[in-house]
Short mmCIF file of C-alpha atoms in Angstrom, two decimals:
data_model
loop_
_atom_site.label_atom_id
_atom_site.label_comp_id
_atom_site.label_asym_id
_atom_site.label_seq_id
_atom_site.Cartn_x
_atom_site.Cartn_y
_atom_site.Cartn_z
CA MET A 1 3.06 12.84 19.22
CA ASP A 2 -0.06 14.64 20.40
CA ILE A 3 0.96 16.05 23.78
CA ASN A 4 -2.44 17.60 24.46
CA LEU A 5 -4.21 14.29 24.19
CA ILE A 6 -1.78 12.67 26.60
CA LYS A 7 -2.24 15.55 29.02
CA LYS A 8 -6.00 15.06 28.86
CA LEU A 9 -5.64 11.35 29.53
CA VAL A 10 -3.32 11.94 32.47
CA LYS A 11 -5.76 14.51 33.89
CA LEU A 12 -8.66 12.13 33.54
CA VAL A 13 -6.80 9.37 35.33
CA ASP A 14 -5.57 11.77 38.00
CA GLU A 15 -9.05 13.05 38.80
CA SER A 16 -10.57 9.61 39.03
CA GLY A 17 -10.33 6.55 41.17
CA VAL A 18 -8.70 4.61 38.39
CA THR A 19 -5.13 3.52 38.98
CA ASP A 20 -4.25 2.13 35.59
CA LEU A 21 -5.47 3.04 32.14
CA GLU A 22 -4.33 1.24 29.07
CA ILE A 23 -5.62 2.04 25.59
CA GLU A 24 -4.68 0.23 22.48
CA GLN A 25 -5.89 1.32 19.10
CA GLU A 26 -4.52 0.52 15.68
CA GLY A 27 -1.07 -0.44 16.80
CA ILE A 28 -0.64 2.34 19.35
CA ARG A 29 -0.61 1.56 23.03
CA ILE A 30 -0.76 4.12 25.82
CA LYS A 31 -0.48 3.12 29.45
CA ILE A 32 -1.01 5.56 32.30
CA ALA A 33 -0.67 4.41 35.93
CA LYS A 34 -0.66 6.15 39.31
CA LYS A 35 -0.01 5.15 42.90
CA ILE A 36 -3.10 5.34 45.08
CA ARG A 37 -2.92 6.00 48.80
CA THR A 38 -5.20 3.70 50.66
CA VAL A 39 -7.34 5.52 53.19
CA GLN A 40 -8.68 3.93 56.37
CA GLY A 41 -7.79 0.49 55.21
CA PHE A 42 -9.87 0.66 52.04
CA ASP A 43 -8.28 -0.29 48.81
CA ALA A 44 -9.02 2.38 46.24
CA ALA A 45 -10.08 -0.22 43.77
CA GLN A 46 -12.93 -1.29 46.05
CA LEU A 47 -14.44 2.18 45.91
CA MET A 48 -14.91 2.05 42.20
CA PRO A 49 -18.01 0.67 40.61
CA PRO A 50 -16.89 -1.99 38.15
CA SER A 51 -18.35 -0.15 35.19
CA ILE A 52 -16.03 2.80 35.50
CA PRO A 53 -13.08 1.55 33.48
CA VAL A 54 -15.41 0.93 30.56
CA SER A 55 -17.11 4.30 30.61
CA TYR A 56 -13.65 5.69 31.04
CA LYS A 57 -12.51 4.50 27.72
CA ASP A 58 -15.54 6.12 26.12
CA SER A 59 -14.91 9.46 27.70
CA VAL A 60 -11.30 9.32 26.62
CA SER A 61 -12.07 8.81 22.98
CA GLN A 62 -14.78 11.47 23.11
CA SER A 63 -12.36 13.94 24.54
CA ALA A 64 -10.02 13.16 21.69
CA GLY A 65 -12.80 14.35 19.43
CA GLU A 66 -12.12 11.92 16.63
CA GLU A 67 -12.31 8.26 15.91
CA ASN A 68 -8.69 7.68 15.05
CA LEU A 69 -6.38 8.63 17.85
CA SER A 70 -3.32 10.09 16.28
CA VAL A 71 -1.14 9.69 19.35
CA LYS A 72 2.12 7.95 18.75
CA VAL A 73 3.45 7.06 22.13
CA GLU A 74 4.54 3.48 21.92
CA LYS A 75 3.88 3.04 18.22
CA GLU A 76 4.69 -0.54 17.46
CA THR A 77 7.44 -0.24 14.94
CA ASP A 78 6.70 -3.58 13.38
CA VAL A 79 3.24 -2.50 12.18
CA HIS A 80 3.12 -0.89 8.73
CA GLU A 81 0.27 1.17 7.31
CA ILE A 82 -0.72 1.06 3.66
CA ARG A 83 -2.29 4.40 2.69
CA SER A 84 -4.29 5.49 -0.32
CA PRO A 85 -2.34 7.34 -3.04
CA ILE A 86 -5.51 8.99 -4.42
CA VAL A 87 -9.04 10.06 -3.52
CA GLY A 88 -11.47 7.40 -4.70
CA THR A 89 -13.49 4.29 -3.93
CA PHE A 90 -11.93 1.30 -2.21
CA TYR A 91 -12.39 -2.16 -3.72
CA ARG A 92 -11.12 -5.36 -2.20
CA ALA A 93 -11.68 -7.42 -5.35
CA PRO A 94 -10.93 -6.94 -9.06
CA ALA A 95 -14.63 -7.25 -10.01
CA PRO A 96 -17.95 -7.25 -8.14
CA ASP A 97 -18.31 -11.05 -8.28
CA ALA A 98 -14.64 -11.92 -7.73
CA ASP A 99 -12.87 -13.03 -4.54
CA SER A 100 -11.12 -10.43 -2.40
CA TYR A 101 -7.42 -10.02 -3.10
CA VAL A 102 -6.57 -10.51 0.58
CA GLN A 103 -8.13 -11.27 3.96
CA VAL A 104 -7.13 -10.50 7.54
CA GLY A 105 -4.53 -13.07 8.59
CA ASP A 106 -3.10 -13.53 5.10
CA SER A 107 0.64 -13.51 4.73
CA ILE A 108 1.74 -11.20 1.96
CA SER A 109 5.00 -10.23 0.33
CA VAL A 110 6.31 -7.18 -1.51
CA GLY A 111 4.30 -6.86 -4.71
CA SER A 112 1.19 -8.72 -3.48
CA VAL A 113 -1.91 -6.94 -4.76
CA LEU A 114 -4.04 -5.71 -1.86
CA CYS A 115 -6.87 -3.67 -3.38
CA ILE A 116 -7.97 -1.24 -6.06
CA VAL A 117 -8.83 2.40 -5.51
CA GLU A 118 -10.94 3.80 -8.33
CA ALA A 119 -11.36 7.47 -9.03
CA MET A 120 -13.46 8.43 -12.01
CA LYS A 121 -12.06 6.10 -14.66
CA LEU A 122 -8.67 5.71 -13.09
CA MET A 123 -8.11 2.32 -11.52
CA ASN A 124 -5.13 2.18 -9.16
CA GLU A 125 -3.99 -1.22 -8.02
CA ILE A 126 -2.18 -1.06 -4.68
CA GLU A 127 0.60 -3.55 -4.13
CA SER A 128 2.22 -4.12 -0.76
CA ASP A 129 5.58 -2.45 -0.28
CA VAL A 130 6.42 -4.75 2.65
CA SER A 131 6.25 -8.42 3.63
CA GLY A 132 4.18 -9.50 6.58
CA LYS A 133 0.73 -10.43 7.76
CA ILE A 134 -2.46 -8.42 7.39
CA ILE A 135 -3.76 -7.63 10.86
CA LYS A 136 -6.52 -5.20 9.96
CA ILE A 137 -8.43 -3.91 6.94
CA LEU A 138 -9.56 -0.43 7.89
CA VAL A 139 -12.08 0.35 5.13
CA ASP A 140 -15.16 -1.55 3.95
CA ASN A 141 -15.45 -2.61 0.33
CA GLY A 142 -17.03 0.04 -1.89
CA LYS A 143 -16.49 2.93 0.55
CA PRO A 144 -14.92 6.26 -0.38
CA VAL A 145 -11.36 6.94 0.74
CA GLU A 146 -9.35 10.14 0.99
CA TYR A 147 -5.83 10.80 -0.17
CA ASN A 148 -3.40 9.41 2.43
CA GLN A 149 -6.11 7.52 4.34
CA PRO A 150 -4.81 4.33 6.02
CA LEU A 151 -6.29 1.21 4.38
CA PHE A 152 -4.42 -1.78 5.80
CA LEU A 153 -2.31 -2.57 8.86
CA ILE A 154 0.41 -5.06 8.21
CA LYS A 155 2.53 -6.72 10.86
CA LEU A 156 6.02 -6.87 9.41
CA SER A 157 7.69 -10.23 9.22
CA MET B 1 -2.52 -1.39 -42.43
CA PHE B 2 -1.06 1.34 -40.31
CA ASN B 3 1.69 3.20 -42.19
CA LEU B 4 4.50 3.87 -39.73
CA GLU B 5 6.27 6.35 -42.00
CA ASP B 6 3.20 8.54 -42.37
CA PHE B 7 2.79 8.47 -38.61
CA ASP B 8 6.43 9.26 -37.91
CA ILE B 9 6.46 12.31 -40.19
CA LYS B 10 3.61 13.87 -38.22
CA LEU B 11 4.83 12.95 -34.75
CA ASP B 12 6.30 16.06 -33.17
CA THR B 13 7.07 15.01 -29.60
CA ASP B 14 10.12 14.74 -27.38
CA TYR B 15 9.22 11.52 -25.63
CA ILE B 16 5.58 10.47 -26.12
CA GLY B 17 5.50 7.78 -28.80
CA ARG B 18 9.25 7.85 -29.36
CA ASN B 19 9.26 4.23 -28.27
CA PHE B 20 6.40 3.03 -30.47
CA VAL B 21 5.26 -0.56 -30.87
CA TYR B 22 2.71 -1.64 -33.43
CA ALA B 23 1.04 -4.99 -32.79
CA GLU B 24 -1.41 -6.96 -34.89
CA GLU B 25 -3.11 -8.47 -31.88
CA VAL B 26 -2.79 -8.33 -28.08
CA ASP B 27 -5.08 -9.18 -25.17
CA SER B 28 -5.24 -5.57 -24.03
CA THR B 29 -2.86 -2.71 -24.73
CA ASN B 30 -3.28 -1.47 -21.15
CA GLY B 31 -2.62 -4.96 -19.81
CA VAL B 32 0.64 -5.29 -21.73
CA LEU B 33 2.00 -1.91 -20.68
CA MET B 34 0.96 -2.40 -17.04
CA ASN B 35 2.89 -5.65 -16.78
CA SER B 36 6.57 -4.79 -16.49
CA ALA B 37 7.43 -8.36 -17.52
CA TYR B 38 6.70 -7.38 -21.13
CA GLY B 39 9.69 -5.07 -21.01
CA PHE B 40 8.04 -1.69 -21.62
CA ASN B 41 9.75 0.65 -19.21
CA ASP B 42 10.38 3.92 -21.06
CA HIS B 43 8.26 6.89 -20.08
CA GLY B 44 6.01 7.78 -23.02
CA SER B 45 6.10 4.36 -24.71
CA VAL B 46 3.07 3.77 -26.92
CA LEU B 47 1.54 0.44 -27.90
CA LEU B 48 -0.94 0.44 -30.78
CA ALA B 49 -2.81 -2.77 -31.53
CA GLU B 50 -5.00 -3.51 -34.53
CA LYS B 51 -7.00 -5.94 -32.49
CA GLN B 52 -7.52 -6.43 -28.77
CA LEU B 53 -8.79 -9.82 -27.68
CA LYS B 54 -9.74 -8.51 -24.24
CA GLY B 55 -10.19 -4.78 -24.71
CA ARG B 56 -11.74 -3.43 -21.57
CA GLY B 57 -13.46 -0.57 -19.82
CA ARG B 58 -14.23 -0.08 -16.18
CA GLN B 59 -15.93 -2.77 -14.10
CA ASN B 60 -15.01 -5.54 -16.54
CA ARG B 61 -16.87 -3.97 -19.44
CA THR B 62 -15.44 -4.76 -22.84
CA TRP B 63 -14.24 -2.45 -25.59
CA GLN B 64 -14.99 -3.86 -29.01
CA SER B 65 -13.29 -2.58 -32.06
CA GLN B 66 -13.08 -3.92 -35.60
CA LYS B 67 -9.61 -4.85 -36.76
CA ASP B 68 -7.58 -2.36 -38.84
CA LEU B 69 -10.22 0.39 -38.74
CA ASN B 70 -9.81 2.18 -35.43
CA LEU B 71 -7.24 3.34 -32.92
CA THR B 72 -6.79 1.29 -29.77
CA PHE B 73 -3.60 2.25 -27.99
CA SER B 74 -2.03 2.90 -24.62
CA ILE B 75 0.57 5.33 -23.35
CA LEU B 76 2.94 4.37 -20.55
CA LEU B 77 3.77 6.98 -17.90
CA LYS B 78 6.72 6.47 -15.58
CA ASP B 79 7.73 10.03 -14.69
CA GLN B 80 7.36 10.14 -10.90
CA SER B 81 6.77 13.89 -10.90
CA LEU B 82 3.34 13.24 -12.49
CA PHE B 83 2.21 11.03 -9.64
CA THR B 84 1.03 13.60 -7.14
CA SER B 85 -2.23 13.70 -5.20
CA GLY B 86 -3.75 15.52 -8.21
CA PHE B 87 -2.93 12.64 -10.52
CA THR B 88 -6.62 11.94 -11.23
CA LEU B 89 -6.69 15.14 -13.31
CA LEU B 90 -5.08 13.13 -16.10
CA VAL B 91 -8.45 11.41 -16.56
CA PHE B 92 -9.81 14.77 -17.70
CA GLY B 93 -6.63 15.83 -19.46
CA ALA B 94 -6.73 12.73 -21.65
CA ALA B 95 -10.34 13.43 -22.67
CA ASN B 96 -9.40 17.02 -23.56
CA VAL B 97 -6.57 15.75 -25.74
CA VAL B 98 -8.73 13.37 -27.77
CA ALA B 99 -11.47 15.99 -28.18
CA ALA B 100 -9.04 18.74 -29.19
CA SER B 101 -7.36 16.48 -31.77
CA ILE B 102 -10.71 15.73 -33.42
CA GLU B 103 -11.60 19.43 -33.46
CA ASN B 104 -8.23 20.49 -34.88
CA LEU B 105 -8.18 18.00 -37.70
CA TYR B 106 -11.83 17.66 -38.70
CA GLN B 107 -13.61 20.74 -37.34
CA LEU B 108 -16.17 18.55 -35.60
CA ARG B 109 -17.84 19.83 -32.47
CA THR B 110 -16.99 17.53 -29.59
CA GLU B 111 -18.19 17.26 -26.03
CA VAL B 112 -17.00 15.35 -23.00
CA LYS B 113 -19.18 13.30 -20.72
CA TRP B 114 -18.11 12.95 -17.12
CA PRO B 115 -15.57 11.77 -16.48
CA ASN B 116 -13.90 11.19 -19.82
CA ASP B 117 -15.99 9.84 -22.68
CA VAL B 118 -15.66 11.87 -25.85
CA LEU B 119 -18.81 12.47 -27.88
CA VAL B 120 -19.46 13.84 -31.35
CA ASN B 121 -23.01 14.91 -32.11
CA GLY B 122 -24.13 13.32 -28.84
CA LYS B 123 -22.70 9.91 -29.74
CA LYS B 124 -19.69 8.23 -28.18
CA VAL B 125 -16.59 8.20 -30.32
CA ALA B 126 -13.93 7.46 -27.70
CA GLY B 127 -13.48 5.90 -24.27
CA ILE B 128 -10.48 6.25 -22.00
CA LEU B 129 -9.38 4.02 -19.14
CA ILE B 130 -6.38 4.85 -16.98
CA GLU B 131 -4.77 2.16 -14.89
CA SER B 132 -1.96 2.64 -12.42
CA SER B 133 -0.17 0.64 -9.81
CA SER B 134 1.32 1.78 -6.56
CA GLN B 135 3.70 0.10 -4.17
CA GLY B 136 2.09 1.14 -0.95
CA GLN B 137 1.27 4.78 -1.46
CA LYS B 138 3.86 5.40 -4.15
CA ILE B 139 2.48 5.26 -7.69
CA VAL B 140 5.15 3.72 -9.88
CA ARG B 141 3.49 3.17 -13.23
CA ALA B 142 0.43 4.41 -15.07
CA VAL B 143 -1.09 3.60 -18.43
CA VAL B 144 -3.55 5.75 -20.36
CA GLY B 145 -5.66 3.53 -22.63
CA VAL B 146 -7.65 5.06 -25.48
CA GLY B 147 -10.22 3.42 -27.72
CA LEU B 148 -11.25 5.67 -30.59
CA ASN B 149 -13.73 4.71 -33.31
CA VAL B 150 -12.24 5.97 -36.56
CA ASN B 151 -13.31 4.17 -39.73
CA GLN B 152 -15.68 1.53 -38.35
CA GLN B 153 -19.21 2.04 -39.67
CA ALA B 154 -21.42 -0.54 -38.03
CA PHE B 155 -21.77 -1.14 -34.29
CA HIS B 156 -23.55 -4.20 -32.99
CA GLY B 157 -24.57 -4.74 -29.41
CA GLN B 158 -26.14 -2.91 -26.54
CA PHE B 159 -24.67 0.38 -25.50
CA GLN B 160 -25.32 2.91 -22.79
CA ILE B 161 -24.63 5.69 -25.25
CA GLN B 162 -25.01 5.25 -28.97
CA PRO B 163 -21.55 4.77 -30.51
CA THR B 164 -20.33 6.44 -33.66
CA SER B 165 -17.10 6.83 -35.59
CA LEU B 166 -15.39 9.78 -37.19
CA LYS B 167 -16.10 8.27 -40.59
CA ASN B 168 -19.80 8.07 -39.83
CA GLU B 169 -19.87 11.71 -38.79
CA LEU B 170 -17.74 13.01 -41.67
CA ASN B 171 -18.63 10.63 -44.48
CA GLN B 172 -15.02 10.20 -45.38
CA ASN B 173 -12.12 7.91 -44.59
CA ILE B 174 -9.79 9.11 -41.90
CA GLU B 175 -6.02 8.75 -41.97
CA ARG B 176 -5.35 7.04 -38.67
CA GLU B 177 -1.63 7.86 -38.81
CA VAL B 178 -2.28 11.62 -38.84
CA LEU B 179 -4.87 11.37 -36.08
CA LEU B 180 -2.70 9.30 -33.75
CA ALA B 181 0.27 11.64 -34.24
CA GLU B 182 -1.97 14.64 -33.44
CA ILE B 183 -3.25 12.97 -30.27
CA LEU B 184 0.26 12.14 -29.06
CA ASN B 185 1.53 15.65 -29.87
CA ILE B 186 -1.25 17.25 -27.85
CA PHE B 187 -0.93 14.66 -25.09
CA GLU B 188 2.68 15.71 -24.48
CA GLU B 189 1.60 19.36 -24.36
CA MET B 190 -1.13 18.44 -21.88
CA LEU B 191 1.38 16.73 -19.56
CA GLY B 192 3.41 19.94 -19.52
CA LYS B 193 0.31 21.93 -18.65
CA TYR B 194 -0.60 19.45 -15.92
CA LYS B 195 2.73 20.16 -14.22
CA THR B 196 2.72 23.94 -14.55
CA GLU B 197 -0.95 24.96 -14.41
CA PRO B 198 -3.03 21.94 -13.40
CA GLU B 199 -6.16 24.07 -12.81
CA GLN B 200 -6.25 24.75 -16.56
CA ILE B 201 -7.06 21.08 -17.24
CA LEU B 202 -10.44 21.22 -15.53
CA LYS B 203 -11.12 24.64 -17.06
CA ASP B 204 -10.59 23.17 -20.53
CA TRP B 205 -12.71 20.18 -19.63
CA ARG B 206 -15.61 22.31 -18.33
CA MET B 207 -15.66 24.18 -21.65
CA ARG B 208 -16.51 20.94 -23.42
CA CYS B 209 -18.89 19.51 -20.80
CA ARG B 210 -22.47 20.32 -21.62
CA MET B 211 -23.95 18.49 -18.65
CA ILE B 212 -23.04 21.01 -15.95
CA GLY B 213 -26.23 22.65 -14.71
CA GLU B 214 -28.43 19.89 -16.15
CA LYS B 215 -30.67 17.44 -14.31
CA ILE B 216 -28.88 14.10 -14.37
CA ASP B 217 -29.09 10.51 -13.22
CA VAL B 218 -26.02 8.82 -11.84
CA ASN B 219 -26.03 5.06 -11.81
CA ASP B 220 -23.30 3.37 -9.80
CA GLY B 221 -24.32 -0.15 -10.76
CA LYS B 222 -26.51 -0.60 -7.68
CA ASN B 223 -28.32 2.65 -7.12
CA SER B 224 -29.48 5.51 -9.22
CA ARG B 225 -29.22 9.03 -7.85
CA HIS B 226 -30.87 12.11 -9.25
CA GLY B 227 -29.96 15.73 -9.00
CA ILE B 228 -28.37 18.65 -10.74
CA PHE B 229 -24.82 18.42 -12.03
CA ASP B 230 -23.51 21.33 -9.97
CA ASP B 231 -19.83 21.23 -10.92
CA VAL B 232 -16.67 19.20 -10.46
CA ASP B 233 -14.32 19.85 -7.54
CA GLU B 234 -10.56 20.35 -7.82
CA ASN B 235 -10.03 16.58 -8.21
CA GLY B 236 -12.73 16.22 -10.83
CA THR B 237 -15.19 14.61 -8.43
CA LEU B 238 -18.76 15.20 -9.59
CA LEU B 239 -20.79 17.44 -7.28
CA LEU B 240 -24.43 16.41 -7.44
CA ARG B 241 -26.95 18.84 -5.96
CA THR B 242 -29.82 16.94 -4.37
CA GLU B 243 -32.50 17.73 -1.80
CA LYS B 244 -30.05 16.64 0.89
CA GLY B 245 -27.32 18.98 -0.29
CA ILE B 246 -24.20 18.37 -2.34
CA GLU B 247 -23.17 14.76 -2.84
CA LYS B 248 -19.67 13.91 -4.04
CA ILE B 249 -19.54 11.23 -6.69
CA ASN B 250 -16.41 9.66 -8.04
CA PHE B 251 -17.76 6.87 -10.18
CA GLY B 252 -20.88 5.90 -12.07
CA ASP B 253 -22.64 6.38 -15.37
CA VAL B 254 -24.08 9.81 -15.89
CA SER B 255 -27.03 10.57 -18.14
CA ILE B 256 -29.23 13.59 -18.68
CA ARG B 257 -32.79 13.09 -17.41
#
């Protein structure tokens, strides 16, 4: 759990007119809420321009300084990540003109082939180690991947 | 005909090739060893086939080899301690093994072409394709496939690099049994080295690579990139020096400009 990031989020909410902030990214949901005192009969929400919650989200992810928030606050335990075992190039199909092994929404079981990662002349076929449904494919076909980089999110069945 | 006795006398390994299967014909030696349904499960098992109906290279390229004249074989690896993040070094280790075997037995000067083609006198004598499968992130099985032109003399077709055979370069028939045993002996040594001093594998490989420092083209099937072959990094990724800086390349066909 990245305590510093949560502190930053709490500070941002605290210093603003926002009462509730909820961020969900790649299976991780963070919710921060505060009680607002209403002054002179105004509801705090009425003081806020409607665009604020949106720009808020932006400033939060900027302050995190990276695209993938690594916070694990309410990590949904039924979402499983498939990560790359090697550095290489990610392929969703066995050959350039072939169909992809899997699509978002597909149900898969243990042993279903998901993709190939190629490094030099080493072709590694990645099979699923769980059963479930593919909810996200995190890398585009033909893009480089690092060792341990998440490739698929699978909702466990 | 491959003489199993002659091969066995020369084989000096603890586990590589100790489970040895000789086949007249299979679709692909890699394909058979990768599929656990065929029953190959011992670490170090070797399958040699006189003919492959679907011999293959990367990106669905084919490997053609005349029956009874060459060596087309695969080695099964199951030892989990090999399957670390540096596993791709075996691509280079396998090329070193084939090159060293040819040098030891026939005193031919070899070179390696990134990542792992083996050349003699600038012509391609061997290609290597490694396939592995992982359950999630855990690699469970890997197969090192080698196609080596031994006694074949004529090559028909279109090739990126001109092929040759050992017989063409030496003007003599080669005993395939002795050569295969030498390759497997050195392969086992290389696996030991990979575990204890992995950095030595790329050092050995660099010694045989004559492209480092040269102006090269890299074709990835869609685009061609030009630059200077600066070096390989610790994984073996090609570092191409271009006007924009260093580009990391992990697949493609490399040729000298």
